[in-house]
GROMACS .gro file of C-alpha atoms in nm:
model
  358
    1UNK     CA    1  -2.075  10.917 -10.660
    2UNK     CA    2  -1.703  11.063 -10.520
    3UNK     CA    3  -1.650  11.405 -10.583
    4UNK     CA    4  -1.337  11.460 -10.812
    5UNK     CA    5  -1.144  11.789 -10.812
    6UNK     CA    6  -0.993  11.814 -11.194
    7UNK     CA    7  -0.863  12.070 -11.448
    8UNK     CA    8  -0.786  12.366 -11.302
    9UNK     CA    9  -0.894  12.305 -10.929
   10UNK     CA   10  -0.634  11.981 -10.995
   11UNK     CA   11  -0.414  12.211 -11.065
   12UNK     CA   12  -0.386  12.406 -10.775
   13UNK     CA   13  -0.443  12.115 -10.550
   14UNK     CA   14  -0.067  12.017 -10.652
   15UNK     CA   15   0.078  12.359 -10.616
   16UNK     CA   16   0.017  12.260 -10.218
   17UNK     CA   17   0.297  12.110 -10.009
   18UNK     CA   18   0.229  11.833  -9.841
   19UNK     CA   19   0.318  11.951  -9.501
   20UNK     CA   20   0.068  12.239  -9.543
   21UNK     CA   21  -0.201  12.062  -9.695
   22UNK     CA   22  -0.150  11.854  -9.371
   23UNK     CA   23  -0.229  12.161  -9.187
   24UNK     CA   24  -0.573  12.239  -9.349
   25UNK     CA   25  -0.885  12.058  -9.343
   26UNK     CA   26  -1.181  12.136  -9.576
   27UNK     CA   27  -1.466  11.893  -9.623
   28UNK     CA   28  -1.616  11.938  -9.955
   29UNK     CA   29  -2.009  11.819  -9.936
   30UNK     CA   30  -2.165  11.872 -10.268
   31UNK     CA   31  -2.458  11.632 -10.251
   32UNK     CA   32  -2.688  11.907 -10.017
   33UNK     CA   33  -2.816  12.281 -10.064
   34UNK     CA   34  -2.635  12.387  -9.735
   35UNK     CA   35  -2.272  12.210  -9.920
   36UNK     CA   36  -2.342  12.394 -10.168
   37UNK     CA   37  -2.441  12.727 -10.016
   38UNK     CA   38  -2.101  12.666  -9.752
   39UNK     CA   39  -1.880  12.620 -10.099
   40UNK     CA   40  -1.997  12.926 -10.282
   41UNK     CA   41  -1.945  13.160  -9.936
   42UNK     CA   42  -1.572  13.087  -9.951
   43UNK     CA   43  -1.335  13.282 -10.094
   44UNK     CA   44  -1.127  12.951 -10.241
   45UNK     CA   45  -1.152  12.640 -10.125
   46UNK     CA   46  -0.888  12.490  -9.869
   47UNK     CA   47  -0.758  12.844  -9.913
   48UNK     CA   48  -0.575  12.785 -10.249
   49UNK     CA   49  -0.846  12.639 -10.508
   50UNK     CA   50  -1.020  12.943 -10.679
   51UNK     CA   51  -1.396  12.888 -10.756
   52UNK     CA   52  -1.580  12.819 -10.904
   53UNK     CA   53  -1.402  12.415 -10.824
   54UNK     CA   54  -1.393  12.230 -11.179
   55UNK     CA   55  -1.562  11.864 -11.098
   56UNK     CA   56  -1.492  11.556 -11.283
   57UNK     CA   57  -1.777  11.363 -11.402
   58UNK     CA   58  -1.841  11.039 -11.609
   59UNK     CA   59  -2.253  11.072 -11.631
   60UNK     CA   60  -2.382  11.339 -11.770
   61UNK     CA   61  -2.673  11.326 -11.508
   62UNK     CA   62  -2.398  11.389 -11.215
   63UNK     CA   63  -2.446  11.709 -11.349
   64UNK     CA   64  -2.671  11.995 -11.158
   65UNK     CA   65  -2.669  12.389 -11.142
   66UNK     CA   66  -2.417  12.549 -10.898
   67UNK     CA   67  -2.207  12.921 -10.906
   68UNK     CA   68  -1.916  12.752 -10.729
   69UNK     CA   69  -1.881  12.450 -10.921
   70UNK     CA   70  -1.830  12.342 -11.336
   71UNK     CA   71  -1.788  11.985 -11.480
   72UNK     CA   72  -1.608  11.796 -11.688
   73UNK     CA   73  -1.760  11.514 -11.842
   74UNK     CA   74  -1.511  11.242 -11.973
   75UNK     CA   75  -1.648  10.936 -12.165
   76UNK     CA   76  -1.545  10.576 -12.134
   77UNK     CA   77  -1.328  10.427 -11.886
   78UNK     CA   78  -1.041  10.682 -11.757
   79UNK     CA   79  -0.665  10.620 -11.782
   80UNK     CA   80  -0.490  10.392 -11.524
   81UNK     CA   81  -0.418  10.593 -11.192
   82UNK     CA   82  -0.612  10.885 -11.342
   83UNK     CA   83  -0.772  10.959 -10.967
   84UNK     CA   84  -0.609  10.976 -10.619
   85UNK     CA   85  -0.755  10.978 -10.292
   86UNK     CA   86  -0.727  11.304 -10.068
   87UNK     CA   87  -0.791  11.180  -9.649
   88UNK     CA   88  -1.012  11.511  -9.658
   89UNK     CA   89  -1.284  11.282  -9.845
   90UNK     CA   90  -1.256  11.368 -10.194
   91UNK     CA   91  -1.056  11.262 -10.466
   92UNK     CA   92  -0.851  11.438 -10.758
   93UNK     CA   93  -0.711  11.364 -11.079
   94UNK     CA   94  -0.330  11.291 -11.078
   95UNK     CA   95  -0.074  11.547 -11.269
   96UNK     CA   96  -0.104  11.391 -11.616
   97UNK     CA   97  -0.478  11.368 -11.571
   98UNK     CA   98  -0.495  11.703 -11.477
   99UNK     CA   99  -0.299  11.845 -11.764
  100UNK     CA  100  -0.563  11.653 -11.986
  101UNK     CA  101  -0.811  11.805 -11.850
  102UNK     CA  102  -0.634  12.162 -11.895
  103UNK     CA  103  -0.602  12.098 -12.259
  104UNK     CA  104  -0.987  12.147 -12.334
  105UNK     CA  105  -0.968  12.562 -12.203
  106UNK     CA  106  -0.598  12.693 -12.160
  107UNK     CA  107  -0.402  12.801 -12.498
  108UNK     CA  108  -0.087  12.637 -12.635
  109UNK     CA  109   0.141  12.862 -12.449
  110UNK     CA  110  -0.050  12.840 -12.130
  111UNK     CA  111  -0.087  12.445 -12.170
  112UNK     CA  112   0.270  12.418 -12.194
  113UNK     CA  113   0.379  12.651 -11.901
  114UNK     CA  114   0.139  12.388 -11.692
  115UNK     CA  115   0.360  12.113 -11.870
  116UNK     CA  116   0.654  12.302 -11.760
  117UNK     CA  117   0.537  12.326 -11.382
  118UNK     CA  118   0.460  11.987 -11.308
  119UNK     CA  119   0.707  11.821 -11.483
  120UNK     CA  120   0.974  12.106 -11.340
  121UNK     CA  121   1.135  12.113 -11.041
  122UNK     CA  122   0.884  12.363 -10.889
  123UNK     CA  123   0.579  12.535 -10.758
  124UNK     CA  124   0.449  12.841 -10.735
  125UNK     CA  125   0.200  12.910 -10.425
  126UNK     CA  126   0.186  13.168 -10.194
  127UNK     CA  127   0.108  13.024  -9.862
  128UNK     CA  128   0.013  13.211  -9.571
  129UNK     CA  129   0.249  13.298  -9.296
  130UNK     CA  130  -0.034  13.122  -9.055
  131UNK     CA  131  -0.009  12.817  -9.265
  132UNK     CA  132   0.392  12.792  -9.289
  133UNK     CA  133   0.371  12.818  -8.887
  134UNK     CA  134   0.106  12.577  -8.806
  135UNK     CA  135   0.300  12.389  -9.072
  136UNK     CA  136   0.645  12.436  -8.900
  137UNK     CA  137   0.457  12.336  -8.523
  138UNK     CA  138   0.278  12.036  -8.697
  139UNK     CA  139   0.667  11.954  -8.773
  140UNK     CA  140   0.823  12.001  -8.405
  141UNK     CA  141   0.493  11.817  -8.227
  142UNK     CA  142   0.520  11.539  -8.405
  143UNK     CA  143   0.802  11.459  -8.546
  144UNK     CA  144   0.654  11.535  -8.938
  145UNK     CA  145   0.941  11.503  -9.198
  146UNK     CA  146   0.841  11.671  -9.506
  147UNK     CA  147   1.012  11.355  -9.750
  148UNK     CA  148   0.876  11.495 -10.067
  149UNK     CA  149   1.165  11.686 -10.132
  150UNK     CA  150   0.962  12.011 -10.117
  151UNK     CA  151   1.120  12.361  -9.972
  152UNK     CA  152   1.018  12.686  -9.947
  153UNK     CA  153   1.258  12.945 -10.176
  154UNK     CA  154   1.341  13.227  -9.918
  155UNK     CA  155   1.414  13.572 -10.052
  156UNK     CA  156   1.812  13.604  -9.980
  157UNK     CA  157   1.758  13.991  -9.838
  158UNK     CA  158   1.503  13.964  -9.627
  159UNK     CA  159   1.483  13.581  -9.541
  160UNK     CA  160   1.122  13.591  -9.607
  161UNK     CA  161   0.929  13.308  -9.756
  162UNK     CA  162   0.868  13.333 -10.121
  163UNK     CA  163   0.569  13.227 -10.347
  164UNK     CA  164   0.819  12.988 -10.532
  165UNK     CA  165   0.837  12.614 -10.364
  166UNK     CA  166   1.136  12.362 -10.509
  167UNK     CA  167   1.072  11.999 -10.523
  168UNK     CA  168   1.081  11.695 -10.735
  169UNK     CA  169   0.899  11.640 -11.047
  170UNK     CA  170   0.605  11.539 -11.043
  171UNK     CA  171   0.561  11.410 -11.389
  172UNK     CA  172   0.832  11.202 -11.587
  173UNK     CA  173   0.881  11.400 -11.962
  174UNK     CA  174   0.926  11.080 -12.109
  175UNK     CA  175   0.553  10.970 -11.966
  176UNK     CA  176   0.433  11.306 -12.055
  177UNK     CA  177   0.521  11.272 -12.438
  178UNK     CA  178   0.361  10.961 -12.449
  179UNK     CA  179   0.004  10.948 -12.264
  180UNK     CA  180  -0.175  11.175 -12.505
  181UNK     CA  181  -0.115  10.854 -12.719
  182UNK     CA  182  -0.217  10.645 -12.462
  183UNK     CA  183  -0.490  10.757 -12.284
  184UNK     CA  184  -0.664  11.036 -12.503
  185UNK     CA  185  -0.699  10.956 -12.864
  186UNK     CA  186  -1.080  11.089 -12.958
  187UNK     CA  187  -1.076  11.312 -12.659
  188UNK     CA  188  -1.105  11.696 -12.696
  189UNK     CA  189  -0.766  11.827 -12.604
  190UNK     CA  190  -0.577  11.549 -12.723
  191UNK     CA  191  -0.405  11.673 -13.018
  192UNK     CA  192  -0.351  11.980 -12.841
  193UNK     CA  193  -0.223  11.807 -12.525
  194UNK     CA  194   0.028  11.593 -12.783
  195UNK     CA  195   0.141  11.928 -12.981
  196UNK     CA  196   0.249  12.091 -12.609
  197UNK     CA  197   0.431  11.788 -12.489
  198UNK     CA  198   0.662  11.741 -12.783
  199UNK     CA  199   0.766  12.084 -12.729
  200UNK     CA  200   0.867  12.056 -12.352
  201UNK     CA  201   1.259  12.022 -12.403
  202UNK     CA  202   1.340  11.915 -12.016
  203UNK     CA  203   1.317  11.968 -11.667
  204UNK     CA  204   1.358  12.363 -11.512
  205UNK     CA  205   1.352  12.470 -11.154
  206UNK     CA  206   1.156  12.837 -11.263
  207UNK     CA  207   0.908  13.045 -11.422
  208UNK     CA  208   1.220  13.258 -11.543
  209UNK     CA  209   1.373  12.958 -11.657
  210UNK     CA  210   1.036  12.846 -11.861
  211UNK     CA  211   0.977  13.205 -12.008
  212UNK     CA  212   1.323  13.209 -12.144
  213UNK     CA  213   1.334  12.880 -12.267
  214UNK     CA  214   0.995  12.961 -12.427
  215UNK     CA  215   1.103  13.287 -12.535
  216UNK     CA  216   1.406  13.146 -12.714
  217UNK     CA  217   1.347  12.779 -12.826
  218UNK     CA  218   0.983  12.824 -12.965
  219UNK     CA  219   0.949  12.816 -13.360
  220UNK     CA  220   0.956  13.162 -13.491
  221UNK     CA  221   0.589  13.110 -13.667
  222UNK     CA  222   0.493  13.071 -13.280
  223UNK     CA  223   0.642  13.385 -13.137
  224UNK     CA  224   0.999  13.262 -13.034
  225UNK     CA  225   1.368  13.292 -13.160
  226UNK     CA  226   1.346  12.925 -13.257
  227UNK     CA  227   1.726  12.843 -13.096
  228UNK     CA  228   1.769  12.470 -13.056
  229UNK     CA  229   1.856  12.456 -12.663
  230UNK     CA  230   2.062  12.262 -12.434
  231UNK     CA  231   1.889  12.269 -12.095
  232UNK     CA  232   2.084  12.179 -11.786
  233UNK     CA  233   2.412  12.052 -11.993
  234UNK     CA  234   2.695  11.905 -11.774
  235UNK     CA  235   3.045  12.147 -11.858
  236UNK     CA  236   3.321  11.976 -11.701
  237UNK     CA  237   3.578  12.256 -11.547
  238UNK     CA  238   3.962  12.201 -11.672
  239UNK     CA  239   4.273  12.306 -11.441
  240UNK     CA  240   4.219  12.680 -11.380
  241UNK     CA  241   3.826  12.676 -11.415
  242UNK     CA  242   3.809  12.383 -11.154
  243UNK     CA  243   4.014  12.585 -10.886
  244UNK     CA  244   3.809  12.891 -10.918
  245UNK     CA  245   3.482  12.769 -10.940
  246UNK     CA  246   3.607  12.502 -10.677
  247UNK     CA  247   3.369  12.263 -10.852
  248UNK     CA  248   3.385  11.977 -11.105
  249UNK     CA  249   3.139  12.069 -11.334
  250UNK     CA  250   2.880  12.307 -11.383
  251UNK     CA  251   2.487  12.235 -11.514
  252UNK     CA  252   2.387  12.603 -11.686
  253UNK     CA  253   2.055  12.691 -11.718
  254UNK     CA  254   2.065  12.716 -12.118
  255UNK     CA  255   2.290  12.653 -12.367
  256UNK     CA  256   2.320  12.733 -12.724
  257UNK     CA  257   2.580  12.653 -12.961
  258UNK     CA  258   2.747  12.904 -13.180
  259UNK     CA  259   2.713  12.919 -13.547
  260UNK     CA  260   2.978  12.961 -13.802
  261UNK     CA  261   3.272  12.895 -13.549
  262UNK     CA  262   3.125  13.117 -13.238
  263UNK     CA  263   3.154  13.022 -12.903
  264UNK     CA  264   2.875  12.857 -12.724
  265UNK     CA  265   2.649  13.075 -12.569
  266UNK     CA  266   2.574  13.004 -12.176
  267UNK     CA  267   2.225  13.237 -12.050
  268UNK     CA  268   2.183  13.224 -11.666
  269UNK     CA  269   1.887  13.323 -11.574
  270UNK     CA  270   1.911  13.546 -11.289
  271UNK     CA  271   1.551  13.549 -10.977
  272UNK     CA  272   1.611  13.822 -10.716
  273UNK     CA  273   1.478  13.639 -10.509
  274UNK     CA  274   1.734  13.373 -10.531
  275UNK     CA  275   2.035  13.585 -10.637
  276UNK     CA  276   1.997  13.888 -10.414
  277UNK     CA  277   1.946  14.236 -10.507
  278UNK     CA  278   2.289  14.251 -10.762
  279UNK     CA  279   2.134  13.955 -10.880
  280UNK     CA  280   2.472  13.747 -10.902
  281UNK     CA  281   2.623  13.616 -10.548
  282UNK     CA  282   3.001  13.512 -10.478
  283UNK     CA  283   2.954  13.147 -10.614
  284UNK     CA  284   2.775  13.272 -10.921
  285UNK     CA  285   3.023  13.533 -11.042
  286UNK     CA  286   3.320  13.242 -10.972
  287UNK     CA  287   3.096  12.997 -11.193
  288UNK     CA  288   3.048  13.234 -11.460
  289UNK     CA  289   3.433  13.337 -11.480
  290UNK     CA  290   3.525  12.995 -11.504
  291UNK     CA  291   3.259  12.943 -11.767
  292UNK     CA  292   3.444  13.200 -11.974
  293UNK     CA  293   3.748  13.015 -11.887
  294UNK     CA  294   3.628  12.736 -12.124
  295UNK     CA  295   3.583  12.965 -12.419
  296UNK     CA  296   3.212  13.022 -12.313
  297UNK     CA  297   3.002  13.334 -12.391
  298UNK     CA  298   2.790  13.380 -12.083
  299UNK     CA  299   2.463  13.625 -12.084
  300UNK     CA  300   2.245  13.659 -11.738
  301UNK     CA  301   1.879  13.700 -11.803
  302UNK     CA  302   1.634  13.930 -11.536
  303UNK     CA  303   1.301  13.923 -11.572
  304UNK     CA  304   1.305  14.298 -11.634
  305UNK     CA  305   1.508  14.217 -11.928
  306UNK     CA  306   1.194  14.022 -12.073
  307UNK     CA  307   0.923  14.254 -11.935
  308UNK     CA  308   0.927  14.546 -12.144
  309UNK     CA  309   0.949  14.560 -12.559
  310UNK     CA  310   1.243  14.745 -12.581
  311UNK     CA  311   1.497  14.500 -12.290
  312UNK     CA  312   1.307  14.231 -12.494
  313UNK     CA  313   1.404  14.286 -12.822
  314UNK     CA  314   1.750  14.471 -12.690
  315UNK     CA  315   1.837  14.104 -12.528
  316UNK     CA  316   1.724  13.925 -12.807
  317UNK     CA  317   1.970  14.110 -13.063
  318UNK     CA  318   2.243  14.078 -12.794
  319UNK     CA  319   2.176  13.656 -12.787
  320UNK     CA  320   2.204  13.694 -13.227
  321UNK     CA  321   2.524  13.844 -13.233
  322UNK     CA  322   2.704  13.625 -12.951
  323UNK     CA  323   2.597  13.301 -13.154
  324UNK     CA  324   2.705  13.433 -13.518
  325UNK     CA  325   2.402  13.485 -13.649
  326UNK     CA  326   2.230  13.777 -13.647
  327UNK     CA  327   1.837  13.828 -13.560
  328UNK     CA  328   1.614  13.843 -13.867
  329UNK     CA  329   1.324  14.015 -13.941
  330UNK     CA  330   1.009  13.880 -13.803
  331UNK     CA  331   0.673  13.851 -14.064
  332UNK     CA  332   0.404  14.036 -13.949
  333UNK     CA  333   0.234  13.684 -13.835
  334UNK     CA  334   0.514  13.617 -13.659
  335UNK     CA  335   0.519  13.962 -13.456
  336UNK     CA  336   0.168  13.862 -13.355
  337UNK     CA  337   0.306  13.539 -13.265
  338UNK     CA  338   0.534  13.706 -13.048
  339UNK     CA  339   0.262  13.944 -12.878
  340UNK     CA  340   0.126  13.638 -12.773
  341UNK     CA  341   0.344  13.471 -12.604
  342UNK     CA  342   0.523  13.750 -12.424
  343UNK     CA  343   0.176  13.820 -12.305
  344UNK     CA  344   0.086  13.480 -12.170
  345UNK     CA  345   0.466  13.443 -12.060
  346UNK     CA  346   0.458  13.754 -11.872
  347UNK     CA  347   0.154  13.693 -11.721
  348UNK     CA  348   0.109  13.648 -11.344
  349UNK     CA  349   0.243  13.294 -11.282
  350UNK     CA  350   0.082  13.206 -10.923
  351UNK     CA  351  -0.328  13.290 -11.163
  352UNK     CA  352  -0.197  13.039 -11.508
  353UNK     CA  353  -0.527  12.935 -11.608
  354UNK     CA  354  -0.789  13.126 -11.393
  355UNK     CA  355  -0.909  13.340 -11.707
  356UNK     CA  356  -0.864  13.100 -11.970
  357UNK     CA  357  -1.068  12.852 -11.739
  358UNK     CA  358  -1.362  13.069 -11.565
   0.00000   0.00000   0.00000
């Protein structure tokens, strides 16, 4: 029998760069007392899986009693290319596998922020400085290109690492939408798995970018403004706007046209990190201004503008009247609704899933 990390364990696995999890070594022996015993003495596993590890199992006899492990149990055959080998002995389920899995303990909202991350164009880890320098010595030794397209997001201020990685995707949306179809009709999860990927409207390089996009583009009967978005719409820059933002075109992070003859509204959503303490650099402010330049309403969105009830609701009002139509009443179902959602957006990013999953 191979041991199979799955779920939320999964999860975190591909949160890891490559280059770092080439730095770490963890053999994961579950088949004596003394694996066992090791596993359940460490804080997480390879340094970045919480425990207890969630196992993936296709007998229910591969089953047995252990603190720092749970199962799964999936019946029947699993989907094509639903495991992958790690060199480190053990195997784990792919991304879309994974997200499967998730379906049977995270929420709606927290299922689709998972959705969001792998099929996004980042990851949110916090590695250790002693990792990133082992990493960046593996590197000059021997020669180790990191080809995955990963990167570590450095704070602009201070230069320092971040816990926010950019990279590819590594799930296609179109494959998404279709392998609850495919691969889990009967399963528990499945319809909840299907419900969460028809609402994932594209691919976003943040956990700003997916609370706002949540925040605005869910139904109202499920806590959001219920907008129809644009995400990552090519504007192409005319004459003036061309020459100031020296650019062609420009790819905003959300766009929603106006009602009733209103401009189109353009939200930028606006990381510290990224963006510096003002939160808008040289090349942002010229991008916005030319923006305007083709009759474009442009909002910037903080996440301190989301946080509290009152920048929440103040922002919300602001986004209403810029489109032409003002923000209605919410029912009293709909205000819980919204409770929820702000609390599971809001929530700390780098833990999505630990309590829904323990």
């Amino acid at each position: 029998m191979d041991t199979t990390l799955c779920g939320l364990s999964a999860f975190q696995f591909h949160r890891i760069p490559p280059v770092v999890r080439a730095c770490i070594d963890g053999e994961l022996d579950l088949t004596t007392h003394r694996g066992r015993y090791l596993l359940g003495r460490q804080d997480r596993f390879l340094g970045y899986l919480t425990l207890p590890l969630t196992l993936l199992v296709q007998d229910q006899l591969q089953r047995h009693s252990a603190d720092s492990v749970v199962f799964k149990y999936w019946e029947g055959d699993l989907p094509f290319g639903a495991k992958m080998d790690v060199e480190s002995g053990f195997c784990v389920t792919d991304p879309l596998f994974t997200l499967a899995i998730l379906a049977r303990d995270l929420n709606d909202y927290e299922l689709m922020m998972a959705m969001y991350e792998l099929c996004g164009r980042f990851s949110c880890i916090d590695v250790t400085g002693e990792h990133l320098e082992r990493a960046e010595e593996l590197r000059n030794a021997s020669g180790l290109t990191d080809d995955s397209g990963w990167s570590v997001v450095r704070d602009v201020r201070t230069g320092k690492a971040t816990g926010l990685w950019m990279r590819d995707p590594l799930i296609d949306i179109d494959d998404l939408k279709l392998y609850g179809k495919k691969n889990l009709s009967g399963h528990h999860g499945s319809k909840k798995f299907a419900r969460c990927a028809n609402r994932i409207l594209g691919i976003l390089d943040s956990p700003l970018e997916v609370r706002a996009v949540m925040a605005l583009g869910l139904p109202r009967v499920l806590g959001g403004e219920g907008y129809r978005l644009k995400l990552n719409k090519e504007i192409t820059f005319t004459g003036r706007a061309q020459r100031l933002a020296k650019t062609a075109s420009a790819k905003p992070d959300i766009v929603i046209e106006g009602f009733e003859g209103a401009p189109r509204l353009i939200i930028e959503c606006q990381g510290r990190s990224v963006h510096g303490e003002r939160g808008i650099n040289e090349s942002d402010s010229q991008r916005i201004n030319a923006l305007k330049m083709m009759d474009c309403n442009v909002l910037t969105l903080t996440h301190d503008q989301l946080a509290t009830q009152q920048g929440y609701e103040a922002f919300m009002e602001l986004v209403g009247k810029v489109v032409g139509r003002a923000r209605r009443p919410k029912s009293d179902g709909m205000l819980q609704a919204e409770k929820e959602l702000r609390k599971a957006i809001l929530a700390d990013w780098s833990s999505l899933g630990i309590k829904s999953c323990v």
